[in-house]
XYZ file of C-alpha atoms in Angstrom:
662
model
C 11.375 -38.768 -40.218
C 9.521 -36.926 -37.843
C 9.758 -32.859 -37.456
C 10.229 -33.417 -33.761
C 13.957 -35.318 -34.352
C 15.516 -32.698 -36.604
C 17.770 -30.635 -34.771
C 16.501 -27.272 -36.681
C 12.641 -27.977 -35.870
C 13.346 -28.892 -32.189
C 15.292 -25.161 -32.040
C 12.014 -23.548 -32.964
C 9.701 -25.511 -30.981
C 8.461 -23.407 -28.046
C 10.292 -23.571 -24.741
C 9.078 -25.825 -22.335
C 8.884 -23.534 -18.726
C 11.630 -25.365 -16.998
C 13.655 -24.525 -20.765
C 12.396 -20.543 -20.158
C 13.506 -20.820 -16.920
C 17.110 -22.039 -17.813
C 17.128 -19.382 -20.504
C 16.483 -16.577 -18.098
C 19.188 -17.609 -15.666
C 22.062 -17.975 -18.811
C 21.342 -14.679 -20.270
C 19.833 -12.776 -17.796
C 20.583 -13.677 -14.756
C 23.243 -10.900 -12.930
C 25.225 -12.625 -9.892
C 28.188 -11.362 -10.477
C 27.104 -7.550 -10.163
C 27.078 -6.078 -6.339
C 23.641 -6.433 -4.995
C 23.262 -6.555 -1.123
C 25.662 -4.166 0.376
C 25.739 -2.183 3.596
C 24.956 1.240 1.282
C 22.200 -0.148 -0.167
C 20.582 -1.143 2.958
C 21.234 1.957 4.543
C 19.919 3.975 2.239
C 16.982 1.858 1.522
C 16.511 1.651 5.486
C 16.634 5.444 5.725
C 14.294 6.217 3.151
C 11.803 3.729 4.262
C 12.142 5.081 7.369
C 10.859 8.265 5.803
C 8.103 7.052 3.878
C 6.708 5.098 6.910
C 6.277 8.189 8.318
C 4.323 9.429 5.389
C 2.306 6.868 5.033
C 1.302 6.374 8.570
C 0.248 10.375 8.340
C -1.871 9.665 4.919
C -3.193 6.338 6.402
C -4.417 7.987 9.472
C -5.933 11.077 7.336
C -7.485 9.309 4.876
C -7.078 5.497 5.136
C -5.069 5.611 1.929
C -1.359 4.084 1.456
C 0.821 4.534 -1.407
C 3.945 2.710 -2.859
C 7.251 3.800 -2.342
C 9.417 2.040 -4.931
C 9.591 4.734 -7.630
C 10.109 7.431 -5.756
C 12.788 5.400 -3.586
C 14.707 4.811 -6.863
C 14.386 8.219 -7.749
C 15.347 9.926 -4.344
C 18.513 6.910 -3.953
C 19.445 8.201 -7.380
C 19.397 11.945 -6.597
C 20.933 11.374 -3.055
C 23.747 9.110 -4.665
C 24.346 11.572 -7.654
C 24.879 14.334 -5.286
C 27.498 12.365 -2.894
C 29.843 11.624 -5.787
C 29.619 15.173 -7.027
C 30.500 16.663 -3.527
C 33.213 13.748 -2.907
C 31.758 11.523 -0.446
C 31.795 8.600 -2.166
C 33.819 7.506 -5.207
C 31.282 5.224 -6.859
C 27.688 5.051 -8.426
C 25.353 2.174 -6.743
C 24.972 -0.530 -9.464
C 21.255 -0.859 -10.876
C 21.458 -3.962 -8.276
C 22.052 -2.631 -5.153
C 19.241 0.286 -5.968
C 17.121 -2.530 -6.575
C 18.202 -4.228 -3.164
C 17.861 -0.625 -1.864
C 14.120 -0.075 -3.016
C 12.909 -3.506 -1.511
C 14.099 -2.364 1.899
C 12.432 0.790 1.497
C 9.192 -0.786 0.101
C 9.176 -3.086 3.084
C 9.931 0.004 5.554
C 7.520 2.343 3.972
C 4.503 0.083 3.121
C 4.436 -3.385 5.020
C 4.166 -2.140 8.617
C 2.195 1.136 8.176
C -1.043 -0.784 7.210
C -2.101 -2.436 10.245
C -1.614 0.387 12.260
C -4.058 2.874 10.663
C -6.423 0.044 10.457
C -6.854 -2.534 12.522
C -4.668 -1.336 15.639
C -6.413 1.880 15.333
C -9.588 0.304 15.014
C -8.580 -1.673 18.655
C -8.421 1.446 20.065
C -11.552 2.972 18.936
C -13.705 -0.256 20.150
C -11.517 -0.868 23.610
C -10.614 3.080 24.547
C -6.812 2.060 25.259
C -3.759 1.048 23.045
C -2.712 -2.100 23.868
C 1.049 -2.567 25.497
C 4.249 -0.855 23.599
C 6.280 -4.021 23.716
C 3.090 -5.996 22.331
C 2.168 -3.913 19.580
C 5.844 -3.941 18.467
C 6.009 -7.357 18.405
C 2.739 -8.366 16.603
C 3.893 -6.019 13.877
C 6.784 -7.424 13.402
C 5.610 -11.215 13.590
C 2.938 -10.442 10.679
C 5.128 -8.483 8.350
C 7.470 -11.809 8.969
C 4.950 -14.274 8.381
C 3.948 -12.808 5.356
C 7.577 -12.051 3.472
C 8.095 -15.535 4.394
C 4.692 -17.036 3.023
C 5.794 -15.405 -0.447
C 8.496 -17.480 -0.484
C 7.219 -20.617 -2.246
C 4.832 -18.182 -4.518
C 7.555 -16.758 -5.935
C 9.181 -19.165 -8.506
C 5.921 -20.640 -9.532
C 4.078 -17.186 -9.959
C 6.932 -15.098 -11.442
C 9.534 -17.918 -12.959
C 7.009 -20.091 -14.526
C 4.024 -18.408 -15.014
C 5.579 -15.051 -15.360
C 2.319 -12.986 -13.778
C 2.939 -9.298 -14.865
C 2.717 -7.715 -11.166
C 2.985 -4.195 -13.574
C 4.037 -2.160 -10.198
C 7.349 -4.255 -10.045
C 7.707 -3.690 -13.958
C 7.587 -0.123 -13.551
C 9.807 0.150 -10.743
C 12.555 -1.844 -12.972
C 12.231 -0.076 -15.847
C 12.485 3.172 -13.702
C 16.004 1.407 -12.521
C 17.145 0.987 -15.831
C 16.437 4.354 -17.142
C 18.456 6.089 -14.137
C 21.127 3.947 -14.995
C 20.973 3.762 -18.988
C 24.627 3.538 -20.232
C 26.137 3.330 -16.668
C 25.553 -0.248 -15.310
C 23.805 -2.282 -18.347
C 26.226 -4.377 -20.043
C 25.245 -4.541 -24.225
C 24.240 -8.169 -23.847
C 21.712 -6.750 -21.341
C 20.438 -4.273 -23.209
C 16.950 -6.013 -23.649
C 13.626 -4.196 -23.476
C 12.430 -5.024 -20.163
C 9.761 -7.126 -21.995
C 11.990 -9.712 -23.392
C 12.966 -10.533 -19.267
C 9.352 -10.428 -18.292
C 7.853 -12.615 -21.029
C 9.242 -14.556 -23.020
C 5.829 -15.317 -25.212
C 3.574 -11.826 -24.677
C 6.187 -8.703 -25.222
C 3.267 -6.238 -26.241
C 1.055 -6.795 -22.932
C 4.245 -6.443 -20.706
C 6.082 -3.281 -22.429
C 2.465 -1.660 -22.385
C 2.105 -2.327 -18.764
C 5.904 -0.760 -18.154
C 5.119 2.050 -20.225
C 1.816 2.599 -18.366
C 3.151 3.822 -14.736
C 4.886 6.629 -15.342
C 8.071 5.203 -16.195
C 11.227 7.541 -16.650
C 12.704 7.227 -20.162
C 16.291 8.800 -19.766
C 18.817 10.521 -17.010
C 17.735 13.928 -17.946
C 14.018 13.128 -17.410
C 15.089 11.662 -13.870
C 16.569 14.820 -12.906
C 13.607 16.652 -13.821
C 11.710 14.075 -11.713
C 14.205 14.750 -9.095
C 14.067 18.318 -8.721
C 10.158 18.367 -9.288
C 10.331 16.124 -6.074
C 12.962 18.353 -3.554
C 11.265 21.243 -4.733
C 7.583 19.743 -3.625
C 8.767 18.353 -0.701
C 10.045 21.882 0.500
C 6.970 23.336 -0.564
C 4.760 21.076 1.458
C 6.719 21.150 4.185
C 6.810 25.357 4.189
C 2.917 25.099 3.641
C 2.718 23.061 6.868
C 4.976 25.094 8.690
C 3.421 28.414 8.277
C -0.207 26.785 9.103
C 0.479 24.844 12.063
C 3.755 26.278 13.244
C 2.294 29.006 15.344
C 0.539 26.714 17.379
C 3.564 24.690 18.019
C 5.597 27.860 19.143
C 2.504 28.556 21.462
C 2.080 24.783 23.095
C 6.261 25.224 23.689
C 6.077 28.733 25.236
C 8.138 30.515 23.142
C 4.699 32.555 21.737
C 2.091 33.563 24.107
C -0.505 33.891 21.588
C -0.993 32.016 18.214
C -1.427 33.843 15.128
C -2.639 32.757 11.833
C -0.789 32.143 8.278
C -2.515 29.884 7.058
C -5.710 28.602 7.865
C -6.493 24.787 8.472
C -9.837 25.304 6.655
C -11.599 28.308 4.959
C -15.118 28.497 4.619
C -15.273 29.028 1.174
C -19.124 27.504 1.210
C -19.940 30.006 4.110
C -20.020 29.423 7.951
C -23.337 27.354 7.916
C -21.496 25.136 5.484
C -18.446 24.855 7.386
C -20.158 23.247 10.651
C -20.955 19.854 7.784
C -17.109 20.259 6.878
C -17.675 21.949 3.495
C -15.046 23.928 2.920
C -11.777 23.879 1.474
C -8.209 23.134 3.598
C -4.963 25.019 3.418
C -3.111 22.078 2.773
C -1.648 20.472 -0.754
C -1.434 16.948 0.771
C -4.370 15.499 -0.398
C -4.513 17.801 -3.692
C -1.086 15.431 -4.207
C -3.298 12.501 -3.327
C -5.792 13.062 -5.523
C -3.425 12.891 -8.577
C -1.570 9.977 -7.798
C -5.292 8.039 -6.927
C -6.596 9.261 -10.773
C -9.576 11.111 -11.738
C -12.080 8.066 -11.680
C -11.723 7.648 -8.224
C -11.089 11.498 -6.827
C -14.616 12.102 -8.695
C -16.163 9.402 -7.181
C -14.897 10.576 -3.550
C -15.913 13.794 -4.603
C -19.771 12.769 -5.808
C -19.749 10.535 -2.686
C -19.350 14.042 -0.722
C -21.727 15.676 -2.166
C -24.112 13.108 -1.494
C -23.042 13.021 1.920
C -22.242 16.138 3.402
C -24.501 18.281 1.368
C -27.477 16.342 1.108
C -27.396 13.428 4.115
C -26.082 14.767 6.888
C -27.845 18.065 6.981
C -31.120 16.377 6.427
C -30.257 13.923 9.186
C -29.548 16.502 11.392
C -32.366 19.282 10.487
C -34.835 16.101 11.477
C -32.928 14.931 14.678
C -30.982 11.741 14.278
C -27.906 13.258 13.922
C -28.006 15.416 17.310
C -25.149 17.718 16.999
C -22.426 18.928 14.610
C -19.460 17.335 16.151
C -17.444 15.662 13.670
C -17.664 12.353 15.339
C -21.583 12.291 16.054
C -22.296 12.908 12.688
C -19.484 10.399 11.239
C -20.857 7.788 13.247
C -24.051 7.891 11.315
C -22.828 8.214 7.682
C -20.065 5.638 7.890
C -22.754 3.239 7.577
C -23.897 3.743 4.287
C -20.362 4.054 3.284
C -18.696 1.069 4.770
C -21.157 -1.128 3.488
C -20.614 0.229 -0.063
C -16.733 -0.380 0.241
C -17.547 -3.962 2.028
C -19.619 -5.297 -0.540
C -18.304 -4.031 -3.180
C -14.726 -5.303 -2.374
C -16.482 -8.993 -1.649
C -18.308 -8.925 -5.008
C -15.031 -7.694 -6.535
C -12.926 -10.705 -4.775
C -15.746 -12.800 -5.891
C -15.903 -12.581 -9.322
C -12.536 -12.998 -9.269
C -12.730 -16.721 -8.653
C -11.022 -17.677 -11.932
C -7.681 -16.302 -9.964
C -9.016 -18.083 -7.015
C -9.054 -21.109 -9.303
C -5.500 -20.889 -10.622
C -3.932 -20.015 -7.575
C -5.609 -23.216 -5.824
C -4.713 -25.429 -8.602
C -1.134 -24.274 -8.759
C -0.603 -25.313 -4.799
C 0.694 -28.187 -5.387
C 3.997 -26.805 -7.275
C 4.149 -23.969 -4.800
C 4.426 -25.745 -2.134
C 6.664 -28.593 -3.264
C 4.032 -31.425 -3.369
C 5.254 -31.992 -7.106
C 9.136 -30.841 -6.588
C 11.060 -33.887 -7.314
C 13.879 -31.751 -9.903
C 13.148 -30.272 -13.214
C 14.531 -32.891 -15.480
C 17.558 -30.525 -15.935
C 20.459 -30.725 -14.012
C 21.717 -27.377 -15.012
C 18.490 -25.867 -14.412
C 18.572 -27.372 -10.801
C 21.902 -26.087 -9.899
C 20.914 -22.653 -10.920
C 17.744 -23.010 -8.185
C 19.741 -24.150 -5.432
C 22.245 -21.876 -5.554
C 19.700 -18.623 -6.556
C 16.536 -18.999 -5.250
C 15.477 -18.418 -1.544
C 16.042 -21.686 0.229
C 12.671 -23.520 0.997
C 13.753 -23.870 5.202
C 13.903 -20.190 4.987
C 10.179 -20.109 4.425
C 10.008 -22.958 7.316
C 12.192 -21.151 9.754
C 10.273 -17.726 9.265
C 7.184 -19.024 8.916
C 7.380 -21.146 12.120
C 9.175 -18.005 14.095
C 6.235 -15.612 12.865
C 3.594 -18.022 13.212
C 4.425 -18.915 16.607
C 4.950 -15.235 17.627
C 1.709 -14.093 16.265
C 0.054 -16.746 18.365
C 1.916 -15.920 21.323
C 0.917 -11.904 21.037
C -2.618 -12.901 20.386
C -3.547 -14.594 23.333
C -1.322 -12.617 25.585
C -2.667 -8.995 24.468
C -6.024 -9.681 22.750
C -7.170 -12.721 24.461
C -7.570 -14.746 21.107
C -7.569 -18.724 21.715
C -4.454 -20.622 20.256
C -6.748 -22.136 18.087
C -8.483 -19.361 16.855
C -5.168 -17.303 15.777
C -3.673 -20.867 14.090
C -6.540 -21.256 12.080
C -6.570 -17.592 10.968
C -3.085 -17.958 10.427
C -3.606 -21.216 8.162
C -6.424 -19.733 6.213
C -4.192 -16.682 5.520
C -1.594 -18.530 3.400
C -4.415 -19.415 0.930
C -5.883 -15.953 1.361
C -2.211 -14.534 0.621
C -1.938 -16.919 -2.390
C -5.008 -15.489 -4.144
C -3.847 -12.052 -3.216
C -0.388 -12.550 -4.474
C -1.974 -13.979 -7.693
C -4.746 -10.813 -8.290
C -1.770 -8.320 -7.759
C 0.317 -10.217 -10.056
C -2.738 -9.989 -12.564
C -4.160 -6.942 -11.889
C -1.495 -5.091 -9.782
C -4.842 -4.694 -7.249
C -4.518 -6.557 -3.922
C -7.723 -7.384 -2.316
C -6.717 -6.537 1.219
C -9.631 -5.009 2.402
C -11.840 -7.364 1.027
C -9.862 -10.426 2.606
C -10.320 -8.753 6.113
C -13.930 -8.361 5.746
C -14.130 -11.922 4.576
C -12.393 -12.869 8.421
C -14.246 -10.903 10.168
C -17.171 -12.312 8.550
C -15.721 -15.784 9.456
C -14.855 -15.044 12.644
C -18.218 -13.118 13.575
C -19.473 -16.694 13.043
C -16.919 -18.593 14.769
C -16.178 -16.061 17.999
C -19.693 -14.078 17.954
C -19.549 -10.989 20.019
C -15.843 -11.174 20.204
C -14.815 -7.912 18.733
C -11.384 -7.949 19.497
C -10.863 -11.595 18.219
C -12.935 -10.464 15.269
C -10.584 -7.570 14.707
C -7.491 -9.616 14.789
C -8.239 -12.458 13.053
C -8.754 -10.187 10.082
C -5.525 -8.504 10.752
C -3.485 -11.614 10.892
C -5.097 -12.087 7.086
C -4.812 -8.370 5.711
C -1.042 -7.898 6.873
C 0.222 -11.214 5.865
C -1.493 -10.823 2.219
C 0.096 -7.604 2.440
C 3.123 -8.262 3.099
C 3.334 -11.072 1.017
C 1.930 -9.130 -2.460
C 4.469 -6.610 -1.559
C 7.675 -8.990 -1.713
C 6.529 -9.998 -4.843
C 6.249 -7.044 -6.352
C 9.666 -6.332 -5.259
C 11.135 -9.614 -6.565
C 9.529 -9.155 -9.831
C 11.631 -6.126 -10.140
C 14.246 -7.998 -9.464
C 13.312 -10.841 -11.914
C 13.183 -8.150 -14.394
C 16.627 -6.728 -13.982
C 18.505 -10.104 -13.215
C 18.895 -10.021 -9.047
C 19.234 -12.703 -6.724
C 16.026 -13.498 -5.213
C 17.727 -14.316 -1.954
C 19.465 -11.183 -1.731
C 16.553 -8.915 -2.432
C 14.354 -11.174 0.544
C 17.267 -10.004 2.988
C 17.082 -6.472 1.888
C 12.705 -6.689 2.260
C 13.430 -8.514 5.807
C 16.014 -6.114 7.089
C 13.458 -3.394 6.062
C 10.666 -4.780 8.409
C 13.047 -4.280 11.615
C 13.140 -0.216 10.275
C 9.772 0.164 9.602
C 8.298 -1.321 12.806
C 10.942 0.560 14.679
C 10.117 4.020 13.451
C 6.133 3.468 12.636
C 5.064 1.965 16.245
C 6.273 4.744 18.669
C 5.375 6.911 16.301
C 2.076 5.779 16.122
C 1.841 6.183 20.147
C 2.969 9.591 19.857
C 0.145 11.091 17.125
C -2.805 8.633 18.975
C -1.995 8.829 22.533
C -5.903 7.831 22.938
C -9.388 6.977 21.466
C -9.982 10.184 21.652
C -7.780 11.370 18.766
C -9.001 8.854 16.319
C -12.323 10.111 14.468
C -11.635 13.703 14.514
C -10.491 16.836 12.843
C -7.193 15.887 12.792
C -6.985 12.051 12.249
C -10.225 10.777 10.498
C -8.811 7.288 10.090
C -11.514 5.886 8.099
C -9.775 2.265 7.769
C -10.163 1.920 11.168
C -13.681 3.576 11.549
C -14.405 1.100 8.909
C -13.286 -2.160 10.767
C -14.615 -1.123 14.066
C -17.919 -0.244 12.216
C -17.935 -3.758 10.915
C -16.812 -5.819 14.414
C -19.399 -3.819 16.179
C -22.071 -4.336 13.683
C -21.456 -8.268 14.124
C -20.897 -8.165 17.835
C -24.364 -6.416 18.377
C -26.437 -7.035 15.214
C -28.136 -4.689 13.189
C -30.644 -3.577 15.932
C -27.970 -1.659 17.678
C -28.146 0.958 15.128
C -30.264 3.834 14.193
C -33.286 2.952 11.673
C -31.714 5.514 9.505
C -28.348 3.840 9.719
C -29.563 0.714 9.055
C -31.466 1.937 5.838
C -28.093 3.612 4.784
C -26.271 0.354 5.309
C -28.706 -1.531 3.106
C -29.012 1.026 0.299
C -25.032 1.103 0.314
C -24.306 -2.243 -0.101
C -27.043 -2.398 -2.960
C -24.837 0.141 -4.645
C -21.504 -0.897 -4.234
C -23.085 -4.481 -5.517
C -24.331 -2.504 -8.236
C -21.472 -0.536 -9.505
C -19.448 -3.728 -9.264
C -21.718 -5.465 -11.705
C -22.052 -2.559 -14.357
C -18.509 -2.623 -14.271
C -18.405 -5.792 -15.658
C -21.250 -5.495 -18.353
C -20.823 -2.300 -19.472
C -18.835 -1.914 -22.456
C -15.425 -0.779 -21.987
C -15.861 2.650 -22.996
C -18.717 3.552 -20.576
C -17.262 2.164 -17.580
C -15.448 5.285 -17.172
C -18.224 6.678 -15.929
C -18.952 4.505 -13.540
C -18.235 5.653 -10.105
C -15.641 3.781 -7.945
C -17.489 2.321 -5.116
C -14.831 2.467 -2.886
C -14.082 6.459 -3.601
C -17.937 6.701 -3.240
C -18.158 4.921 0.168
C -14.761 6.285 1.637
C -16.199 9.975 1.181
C -18.970 9.189 3.985
C -16.019 8.565 6.455
C -13.787 11.980 6.079
C -14.257 15.566 5.574
C -15.979 17.271 2.562
C -12.862 19.393 2.256
C -10.395 16.091 2.103
C -12.813 15.036 -0.742
C -12.435 18.421 -2.571
C -8.639 18.384 -2.227
C -8.630 15.077 -3.529
C -10.895 15.909 -6.479
C -8.896 18.923 -7.491
C -5.782 16.661 -7.526
C -7.441 14.192 -9.748
C -8.568 17.122 -12.161
C -5.369 18.226 -12.307
C -4.050 15.096 -13.251
C -6.597 14.290 -15.887
C -5.735 17.379 -17.420
C -2.410 17.144 -17.659
C -2.734 13.749 -19.128
C -4.909 15.004 -21.568
C -3.028 18.072 -22.715
C 0.627 17.882 -21.728
C 0.820 13.894 -21.120
C 4.670 14.656 -21.029
C 5.161 16.678 -18.198
C 2.061 14.424 -16.507
C 4.750 11.512 -17.582
C 7.981 13.314 -15.701
C 6.478 15.504 -13.092
C 3.091 14.038 -11.499
C 4.410 11.329 -9.195
C 7.301 12.871 -7.840
C 5.437 16.476 -7.191
C 2.646 14.632 -5.771
C 5.006 12.146 -3.769
C 7.274 15.231 -2.576
C 4.388 16.993 -1.235
C 2.832 13.772 0.270
C 6.454 13.464 1.921
C 7.002 17.550 3.039
C 3.557 17.833 4.649
C 3.401 14.327 6.438
C 6.979 15.064 7.738
C 7.085 18.232 8.780
C 3.315 17.601 10.350
C 4.637 15.087 12.196
C 7.450 17.389 13.455
C 5.239 19.754 14.394
C 3.083 17.682 16.487
C 6.053 15.330 17.947
C 8.160 18.330 19.194
C 5.806 19.657 21.884
C 5.178 16.084 23.118
C 9.118 15.510 22.852
C 9.989 18.884 25.103
C 7.148 17.925 27.548
C 8.606 14.287 28.196
C 11.832 14.965 28.522
C 11.040 18.044 31.114
C 9.701 16.030 33.449
């Protein structure tokens, strides 16, 4: 008798992917639990609106963006707990309602603002003017729509079948499970996160879930929530004390401004301050440094010393840099930094060729070429009733594509075939971005944008707007796709229905677009606001620099800047190769090329703040790991949110008063 014919042996054999998927639907899927409710969507959109402003603010400051899912989970939990205590509501949100909430918040807070602080701000720099408000609103919306719909066919293959890790999604799910511990979980579902994530590799995914600052119980959740609110208040207070007097003078309430907290302190002397070498009166970027970690923060500090302490003073003294005006200095320094970031990003992307091959090899399954049913009627019925229908992708993809093509032609003068080609290529690059995010938790959005800029530099030479917007299509689509899959991974771990989670993400696009676009216009009224002390906009500066270089050639920049470009490019390549060939323990000493290059595009005092934050986080992680896990993320997130929101408030109030007074 063959072993396969014995029932016991058949039961012990490894499950096929289809059987694993069926087991998941039977044991872990929770379709009967409340998920996509009005209160979940409203809470998610409200928190997402707030966080979209914080990411817009910090994006214009640093070119950086931060995930919002875990912060939204803690905030929603704390707010709803307060509502119950005061009698506003009678019931807690279920764990799946909070999961839908964080999907809407993530969509609103992250997937719409990245385009504004990079490609759109670069467009303003290149052209000296904005595009129309209506056109920009449609552009942001259609790009986000196209991105989330392109993720639909990738979800089942990458999450259900291949079970890619998507560590940030696991972390958000683990946080929600901890917040709702002994409240909403059924005994049958009290399983480790890894049991749901992977039926084969529990250890790997448990480590991933525990390595993201995950909250372990309700008491820790309360401490984290308290820290977040306290830090938010502190950040807002510091900003009000620093910028409030200037606002009062603009409003005519006082005749002469006064200083409580300086914007910048000349701690290294007034002469050094002329080269931006000082310390700022802000905790915003200290918090950002704590979130990005010590290696990146230290790399930024190293780059800042090299650029602002050594190179810029040298270039000024020999007459290459003509004045100490910030724009003049950064117009020289950005070339070396941009080259370091671009070459390192492209090489790191190229070295992930195996992920590219795997992504493309699974293309048949993703687009449904091989879809002839699973051979398990019960599984096919589950898929039909639970997964996002394919026609949603077709409808959203067609609407998004037509919208992008129309706006690209009407607003940017981009021929239909060029925008159509960019959308076609975006699917393949989004496929790679989603797989890379699933495997490494890092999405190569910047590198993909540069790939498209290089490609369209050849397709449409000398056309900077076409170059920028073609790259924007790819980066925007890939960003939204990977963000949706991170959320869907969280839902998969928790047993949520994918189509309801997709709808939550879709709703978030509306609020994110509605909030970020008008705020961007108010914060950046014209090109003169960018590349300044207030809004260095490093991401936009790099995008604009690459398009300028491709349009005008190397001869258009100063010979010393040209040399810096070559050196920066080689340094970026060398650092990536060192990360690849050195032993694991030695890699921690290799600077991050992204951090090193980024320091050439904004002030020294920004770098100093980030370094301080990274150093504090490093010390806490080594000396007080429990304090680090409970307090670092919420405290840093609170400081960023509080200072960003108050900073926007202080800027907008005089503008709005002036508008209504006309």
